[in-house]
Coordinates of C-alpha atoms and ligand atoms in Angstrom, one line a residue:
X27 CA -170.4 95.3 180.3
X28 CA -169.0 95.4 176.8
X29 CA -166.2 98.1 176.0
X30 CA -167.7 98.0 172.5
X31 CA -170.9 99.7 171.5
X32 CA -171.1 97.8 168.0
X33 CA -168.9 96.1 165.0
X34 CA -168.4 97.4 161.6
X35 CA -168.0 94.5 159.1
X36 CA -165.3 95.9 156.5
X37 CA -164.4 93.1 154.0
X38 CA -164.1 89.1 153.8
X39 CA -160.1 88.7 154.5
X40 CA -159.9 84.8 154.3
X41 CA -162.0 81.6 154.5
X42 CA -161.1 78.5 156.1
X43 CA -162.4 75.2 156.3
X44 CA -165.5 76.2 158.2
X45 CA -165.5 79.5 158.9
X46 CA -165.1 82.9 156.6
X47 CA -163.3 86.0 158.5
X48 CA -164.0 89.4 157.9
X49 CA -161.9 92.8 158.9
X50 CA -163.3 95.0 160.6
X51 CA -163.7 97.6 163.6
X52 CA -165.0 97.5 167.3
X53 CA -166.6 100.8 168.2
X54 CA -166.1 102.0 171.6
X55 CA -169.3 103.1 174.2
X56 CA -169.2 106.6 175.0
X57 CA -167.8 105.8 177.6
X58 CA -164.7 103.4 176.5
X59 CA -163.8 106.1 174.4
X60 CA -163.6 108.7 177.2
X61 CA -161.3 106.5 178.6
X62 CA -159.7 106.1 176.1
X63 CA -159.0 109.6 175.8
X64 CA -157.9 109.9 179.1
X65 CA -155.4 107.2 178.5
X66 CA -154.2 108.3 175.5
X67 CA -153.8 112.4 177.0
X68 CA -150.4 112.4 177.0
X69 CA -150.5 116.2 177.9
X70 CA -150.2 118.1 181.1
X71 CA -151.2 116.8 184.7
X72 CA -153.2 113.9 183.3
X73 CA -149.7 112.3 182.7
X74 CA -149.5 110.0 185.5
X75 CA -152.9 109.0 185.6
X76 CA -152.6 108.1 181.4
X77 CA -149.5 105.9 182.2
X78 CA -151.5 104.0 184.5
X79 CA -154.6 103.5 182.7
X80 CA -152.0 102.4 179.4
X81 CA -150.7 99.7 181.9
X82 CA -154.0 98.9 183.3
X83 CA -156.5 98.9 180.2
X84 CA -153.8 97.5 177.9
X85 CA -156.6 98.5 175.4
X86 CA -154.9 102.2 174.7
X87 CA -151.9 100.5 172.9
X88 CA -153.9 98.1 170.5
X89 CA -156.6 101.1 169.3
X90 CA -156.5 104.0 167.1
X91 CA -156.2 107.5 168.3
X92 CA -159.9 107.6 168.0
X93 CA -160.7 104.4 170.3
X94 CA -161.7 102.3 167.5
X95 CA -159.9 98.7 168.0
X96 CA -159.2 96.4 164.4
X97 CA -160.5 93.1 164.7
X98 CA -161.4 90.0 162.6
X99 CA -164.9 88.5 162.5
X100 CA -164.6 85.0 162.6
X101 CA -168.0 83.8 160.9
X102 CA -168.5 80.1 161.6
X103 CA -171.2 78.5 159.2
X104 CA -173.3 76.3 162.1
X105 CA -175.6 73.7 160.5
X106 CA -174.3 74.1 157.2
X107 CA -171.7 71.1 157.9
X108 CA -171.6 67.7 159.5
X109 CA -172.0 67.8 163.1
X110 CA -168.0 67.5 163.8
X111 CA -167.9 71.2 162.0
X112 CA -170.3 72.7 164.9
X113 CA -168.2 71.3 167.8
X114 CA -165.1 71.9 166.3
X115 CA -166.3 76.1 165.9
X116 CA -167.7 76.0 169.4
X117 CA -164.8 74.0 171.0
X118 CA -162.4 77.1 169.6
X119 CA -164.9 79.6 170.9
X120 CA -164.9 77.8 174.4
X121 CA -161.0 77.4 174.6
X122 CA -160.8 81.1 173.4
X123 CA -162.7 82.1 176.3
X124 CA -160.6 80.2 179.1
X125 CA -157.3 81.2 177.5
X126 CA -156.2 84.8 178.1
X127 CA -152.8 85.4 177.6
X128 CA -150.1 87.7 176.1
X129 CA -149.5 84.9 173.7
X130 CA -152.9 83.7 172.8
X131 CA -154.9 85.2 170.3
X132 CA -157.1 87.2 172.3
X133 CA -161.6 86.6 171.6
X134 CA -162.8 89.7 171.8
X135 CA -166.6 88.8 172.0
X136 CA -168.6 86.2 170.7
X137 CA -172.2 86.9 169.6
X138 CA -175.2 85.0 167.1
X139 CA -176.8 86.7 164.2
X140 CA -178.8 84.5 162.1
X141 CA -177.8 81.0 162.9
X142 CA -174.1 82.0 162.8
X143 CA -172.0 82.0 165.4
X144 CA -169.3 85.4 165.3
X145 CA -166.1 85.4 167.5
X146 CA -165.0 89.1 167.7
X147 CA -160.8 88.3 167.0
X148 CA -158.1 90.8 167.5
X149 CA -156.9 91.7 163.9
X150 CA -153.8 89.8 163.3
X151 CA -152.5 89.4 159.5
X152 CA -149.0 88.8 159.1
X153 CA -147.7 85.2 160.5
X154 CA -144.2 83.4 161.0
X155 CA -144.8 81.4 157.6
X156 CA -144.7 84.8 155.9
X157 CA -141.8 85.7 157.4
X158 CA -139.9 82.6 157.1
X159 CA -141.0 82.4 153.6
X160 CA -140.2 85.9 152.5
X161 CA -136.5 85.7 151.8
X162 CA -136.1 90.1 152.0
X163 CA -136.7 89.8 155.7
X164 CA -133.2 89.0 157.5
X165 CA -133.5 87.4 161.0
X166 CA -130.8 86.4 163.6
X167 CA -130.7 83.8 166.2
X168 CA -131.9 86.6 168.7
X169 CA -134.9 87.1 166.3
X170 CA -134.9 83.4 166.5
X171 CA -134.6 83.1 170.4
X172 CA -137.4 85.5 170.6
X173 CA -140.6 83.8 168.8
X174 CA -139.4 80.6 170.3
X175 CA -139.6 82.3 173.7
X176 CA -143.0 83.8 173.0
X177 CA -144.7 80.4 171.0
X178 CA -143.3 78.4 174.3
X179 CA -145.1 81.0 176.8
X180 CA -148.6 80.6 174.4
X181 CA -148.1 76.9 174.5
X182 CA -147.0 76.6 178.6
X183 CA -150.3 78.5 179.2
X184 CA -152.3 76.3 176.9
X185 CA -151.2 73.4 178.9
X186 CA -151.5 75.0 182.3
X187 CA -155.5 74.5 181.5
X188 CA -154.9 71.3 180.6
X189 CA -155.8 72.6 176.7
X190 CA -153.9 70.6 173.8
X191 CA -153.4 72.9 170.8
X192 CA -152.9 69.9 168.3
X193 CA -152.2 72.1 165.3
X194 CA -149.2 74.3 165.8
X195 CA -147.5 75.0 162.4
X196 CA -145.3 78.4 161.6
X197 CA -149.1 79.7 159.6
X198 CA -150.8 79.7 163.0
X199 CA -148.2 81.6 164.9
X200 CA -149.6 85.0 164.5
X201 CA -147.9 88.3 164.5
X202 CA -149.2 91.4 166.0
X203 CA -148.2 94.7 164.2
X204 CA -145.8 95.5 167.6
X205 CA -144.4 91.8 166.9
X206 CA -146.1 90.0 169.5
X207 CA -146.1 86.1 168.8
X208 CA -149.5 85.1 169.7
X209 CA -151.2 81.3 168.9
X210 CA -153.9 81.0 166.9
X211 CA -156.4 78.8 165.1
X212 CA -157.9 76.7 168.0
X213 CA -160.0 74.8 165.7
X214 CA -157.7 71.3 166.8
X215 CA -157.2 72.2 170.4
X216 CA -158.9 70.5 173.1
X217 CA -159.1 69.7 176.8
X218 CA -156.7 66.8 177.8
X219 CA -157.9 66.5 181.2
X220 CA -158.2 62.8 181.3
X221 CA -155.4 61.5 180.3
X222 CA -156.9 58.0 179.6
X223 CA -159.7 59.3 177.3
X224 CA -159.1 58.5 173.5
X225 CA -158.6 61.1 171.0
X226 CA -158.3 61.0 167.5
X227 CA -154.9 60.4 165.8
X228 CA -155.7 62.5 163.0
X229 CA -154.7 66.0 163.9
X230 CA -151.4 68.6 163.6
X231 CA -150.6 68.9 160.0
X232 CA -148.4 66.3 158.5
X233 CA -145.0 68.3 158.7
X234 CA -145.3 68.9 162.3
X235 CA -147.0 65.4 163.3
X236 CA -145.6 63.5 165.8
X237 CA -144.5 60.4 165.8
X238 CA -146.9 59.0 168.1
X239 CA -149.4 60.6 166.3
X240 CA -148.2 59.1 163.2
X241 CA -148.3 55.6 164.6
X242 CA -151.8 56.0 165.6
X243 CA -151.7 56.5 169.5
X244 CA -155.0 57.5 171.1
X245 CA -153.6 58.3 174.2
X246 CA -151.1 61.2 173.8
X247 CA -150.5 64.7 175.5
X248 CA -148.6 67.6 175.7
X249 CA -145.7 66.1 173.4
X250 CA -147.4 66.3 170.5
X251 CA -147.4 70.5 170.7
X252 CA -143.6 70.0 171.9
X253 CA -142.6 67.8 169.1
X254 CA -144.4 70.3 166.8
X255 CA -142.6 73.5 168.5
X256 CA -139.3 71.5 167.5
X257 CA -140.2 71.2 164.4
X258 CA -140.6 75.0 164.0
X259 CA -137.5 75.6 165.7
X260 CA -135.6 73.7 162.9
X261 CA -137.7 75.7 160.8
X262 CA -136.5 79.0 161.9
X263 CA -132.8 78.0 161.3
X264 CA -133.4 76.6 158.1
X265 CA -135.9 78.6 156.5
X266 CA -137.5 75.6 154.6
X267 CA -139.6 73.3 156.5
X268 CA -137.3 70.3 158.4
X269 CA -139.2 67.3 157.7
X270 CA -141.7 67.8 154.9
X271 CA -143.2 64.5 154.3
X272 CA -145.6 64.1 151.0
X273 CA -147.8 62.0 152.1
X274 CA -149.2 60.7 155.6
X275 CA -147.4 57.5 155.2
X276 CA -144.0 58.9 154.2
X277 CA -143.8 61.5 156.9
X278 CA -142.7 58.5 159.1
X279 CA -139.9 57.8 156.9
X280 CA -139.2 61.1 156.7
X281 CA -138.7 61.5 160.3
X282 CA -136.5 58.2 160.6
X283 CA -134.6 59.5 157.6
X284 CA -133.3 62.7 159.2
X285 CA -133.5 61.3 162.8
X286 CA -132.8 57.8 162.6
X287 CA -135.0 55.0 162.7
X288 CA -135.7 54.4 166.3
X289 CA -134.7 51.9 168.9
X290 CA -136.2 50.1 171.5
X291 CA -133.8 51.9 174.0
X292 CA -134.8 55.6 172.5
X293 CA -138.6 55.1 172.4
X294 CA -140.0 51.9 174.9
X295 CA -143.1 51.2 174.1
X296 CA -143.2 52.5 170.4
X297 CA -144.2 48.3 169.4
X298 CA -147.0 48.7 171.1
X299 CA -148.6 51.3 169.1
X300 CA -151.7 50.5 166.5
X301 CA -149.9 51.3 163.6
X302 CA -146.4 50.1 164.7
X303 CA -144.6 47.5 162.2
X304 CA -141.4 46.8 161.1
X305 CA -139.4 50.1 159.2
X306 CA -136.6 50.3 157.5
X307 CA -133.6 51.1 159.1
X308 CA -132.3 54.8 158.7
X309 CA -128.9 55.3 160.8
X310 CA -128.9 57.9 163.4
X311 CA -128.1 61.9 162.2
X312 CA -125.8 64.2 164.2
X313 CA -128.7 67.6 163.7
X314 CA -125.0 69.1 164.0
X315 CA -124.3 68.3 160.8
X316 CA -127.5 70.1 159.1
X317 CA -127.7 73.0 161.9
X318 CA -123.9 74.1 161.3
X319 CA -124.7 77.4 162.4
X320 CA -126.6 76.6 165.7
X321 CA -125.2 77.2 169.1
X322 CA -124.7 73.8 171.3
X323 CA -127.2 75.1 173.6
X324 CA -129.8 75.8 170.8
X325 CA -129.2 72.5 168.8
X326 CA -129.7 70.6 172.4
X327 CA -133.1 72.2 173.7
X328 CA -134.1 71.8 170.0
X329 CA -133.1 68.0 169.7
X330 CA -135.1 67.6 173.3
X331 CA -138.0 68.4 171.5
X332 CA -137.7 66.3 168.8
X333 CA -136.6 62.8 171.4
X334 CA -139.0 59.8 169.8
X335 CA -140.2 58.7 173.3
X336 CA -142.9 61.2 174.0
X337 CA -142.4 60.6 177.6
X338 CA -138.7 62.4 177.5
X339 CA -139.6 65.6 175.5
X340 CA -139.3 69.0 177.8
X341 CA -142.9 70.3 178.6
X342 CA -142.9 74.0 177.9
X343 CA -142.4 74.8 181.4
X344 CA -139.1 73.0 180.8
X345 CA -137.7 74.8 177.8
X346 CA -138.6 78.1 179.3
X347 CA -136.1 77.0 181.9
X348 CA -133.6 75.6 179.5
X349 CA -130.4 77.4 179.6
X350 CA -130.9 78.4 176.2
X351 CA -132.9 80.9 177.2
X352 CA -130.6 82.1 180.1
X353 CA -127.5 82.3 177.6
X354 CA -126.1 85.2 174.6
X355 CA -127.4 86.5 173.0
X356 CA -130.9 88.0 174.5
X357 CA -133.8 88.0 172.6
X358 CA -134.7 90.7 170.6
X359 CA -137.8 92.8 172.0
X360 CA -140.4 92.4 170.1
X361 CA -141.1 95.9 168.8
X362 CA -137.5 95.2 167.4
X363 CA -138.2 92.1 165.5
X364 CA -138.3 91.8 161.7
X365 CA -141.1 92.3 159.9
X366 CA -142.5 91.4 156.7
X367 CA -141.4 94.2 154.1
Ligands
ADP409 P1 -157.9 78.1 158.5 O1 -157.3 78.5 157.2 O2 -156.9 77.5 159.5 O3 -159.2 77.4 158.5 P2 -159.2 80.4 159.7 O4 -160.6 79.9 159.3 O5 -158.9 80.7 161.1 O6 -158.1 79.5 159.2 O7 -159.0 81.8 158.9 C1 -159.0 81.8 157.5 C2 -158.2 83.1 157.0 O8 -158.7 84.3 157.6 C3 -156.8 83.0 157.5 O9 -155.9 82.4 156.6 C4 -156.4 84.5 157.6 O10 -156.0 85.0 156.3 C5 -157.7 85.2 158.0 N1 -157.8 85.4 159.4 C6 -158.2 84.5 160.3 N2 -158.1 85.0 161.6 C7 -157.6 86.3 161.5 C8 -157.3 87.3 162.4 N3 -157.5 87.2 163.7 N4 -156.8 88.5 161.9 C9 -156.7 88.6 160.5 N5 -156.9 87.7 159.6 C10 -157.4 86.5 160.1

């Protein structure tokens, strides 16, 4: 049973490249909004029995005083596209549905009207791009620390069901107003439960391609998320985008000119790639000499990530553990991280 008695359609927010999203608000039942109330009475002997039902529903936090919840209507235009369109809205709706976690974008509810398929989002509008970008907002390498933290717990539980975001960038790491991290746009993601099937090459937006993506492999896994989570990483400490190729072709040399063209020692197995050929030689970089302000154990988990061989990246499971995270200075809580002003 739903917790929601109906939607309220507000206003068209955005439009992407096959769906249009609305803002709007989920209305309780009669009988989410009692407990609602219950959870929100903050008063007298119902104290105990609120805190619990806060801890238990989670919902409390995320809706008005009045049990109404924010959400975003995702409207995806089935039929109206080539067939790729259709199973790219349904594949998000389906990995939606298998992923709940903290720091996944949570699906509300999906339902049909018409011959559009609706996924019921929670309302998210402000994103790590934005804050990045915005050069009023001030953030330290505990800020830092902290969405890195959060985008690697979204990631390790993507990969724990064997689900392959593909497109992580700084746009789709979405902020909650109590400055939750939380992954979004699942458009790209998919199941990479055979590890043998073949998958397209041409996902993850240039910027935050990898480099076996970007020599055509068909046959790739986790690392590709990894090598993009380094990439925003860099990001965060340099506030302008690490490796911003211009086109598809240069973002190799782009790589190889602030990494170093590879050897056969870093990356076995690169020659044997579709669109492997010879490339000019860029020396190898110390990243200490463009990340002067980075800690040693920040600049090493970061350079993990961004190894050529895709084979010696760290999974997510991995960088949680890295000592990076065990070290000075501690996150910042989210309630306490910057926001966009
Ligand atoms: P894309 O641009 O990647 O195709 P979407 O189709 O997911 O993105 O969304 C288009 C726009 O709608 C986004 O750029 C954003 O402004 C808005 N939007 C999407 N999802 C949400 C959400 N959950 N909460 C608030 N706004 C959203």
């Amino acid at each position: 049973a739903s917790r929601w008695s109906h939607y309220i359609k507000e206003k068209k927010v955005g439009e992407g490249t096959y769906a249009v999203v609305y803002s709007g608000w989920a209305i309780p039942t009669p009988a989410q909004k009692l407990e609602h109330e219950l959870a929100t009475d903050d008063t007298g002997e119902r104290d105990e029995v609120a805190r619990d039902k806060k801890i238990l529903t989670g919902v409390a936090l995320v809706c008005e005083p009045d049990g109404r919840r924010k959400i975003a209507i995702k409207k995806f235009k089935i039929g109206e596209y080539k067939d790729g369109m259709d199973k790219s809205a349904i594949r998000e709706v389906k990995v939606l549905q298998e992923l709940k976690h903290p720091n996944v974008i949570e699906l509300i509810d999906v339902f049909s009207y018409k011959t559009n398929l609706n996924a019921v989002l929670e309302f998210l509008d402000c994103d790590l791009e934005v804050i990045i970008k915005n050069k009023n907002v001030a953030f330290s390498a505990a800020d830092i620390k902290s969405w890195m933290l959060m985008t690697l717990r979204g990631v390790r539980h993507c990969h724990a069901n064997f689900i392959l975001h593909r497109d992580l960038k700084p746009n789709n790491l979405l902020l909650s107003k109590d400055g939750e991290l939380k992954l979004g746009d699942f458009g790209m993601a998919r199941d990479y439960g055979d590890p043998h099937r073949k998958m397209t090459s041409m996902v993850v937006t240039r910027w935050y391609r990898s480099p076996e993506l970007l020599l055509g492999a068909v046959r790739y896994g986790y690392a590709v998320d990894m090598w993009a989570v380094g990439c925003i990483f860099a990001e965060l400490m340099l506030r302008v985008p690490f490796m911003p190729g211009d086109s598809d072709i240069g973002q190799l040399q782009t790589i190889f000119r602030a990494l170093g063209t590879p050897t056969e020692a870093d990356w076995p197995g690169m020659k044997y790639l579709p669109d492997y050929h010879a490339f000019e030689q860029f020396p190898r970089n110390p990243l200490r000499n463009l990340f002067t302000a980075a800690s040693p154990d920040a600049l090493a988990l970061m350079e993990s990530m961004l190894l050529y061989d895709p084979l010696k990246r760290p999974t997510a499971h991995d960088a949680l553990n890295h000592f990076y995270f065990r070290n000075q200075p501690r996150p910042t809580p989210p309630a306490k991280l910057p926001r966009d002003v």
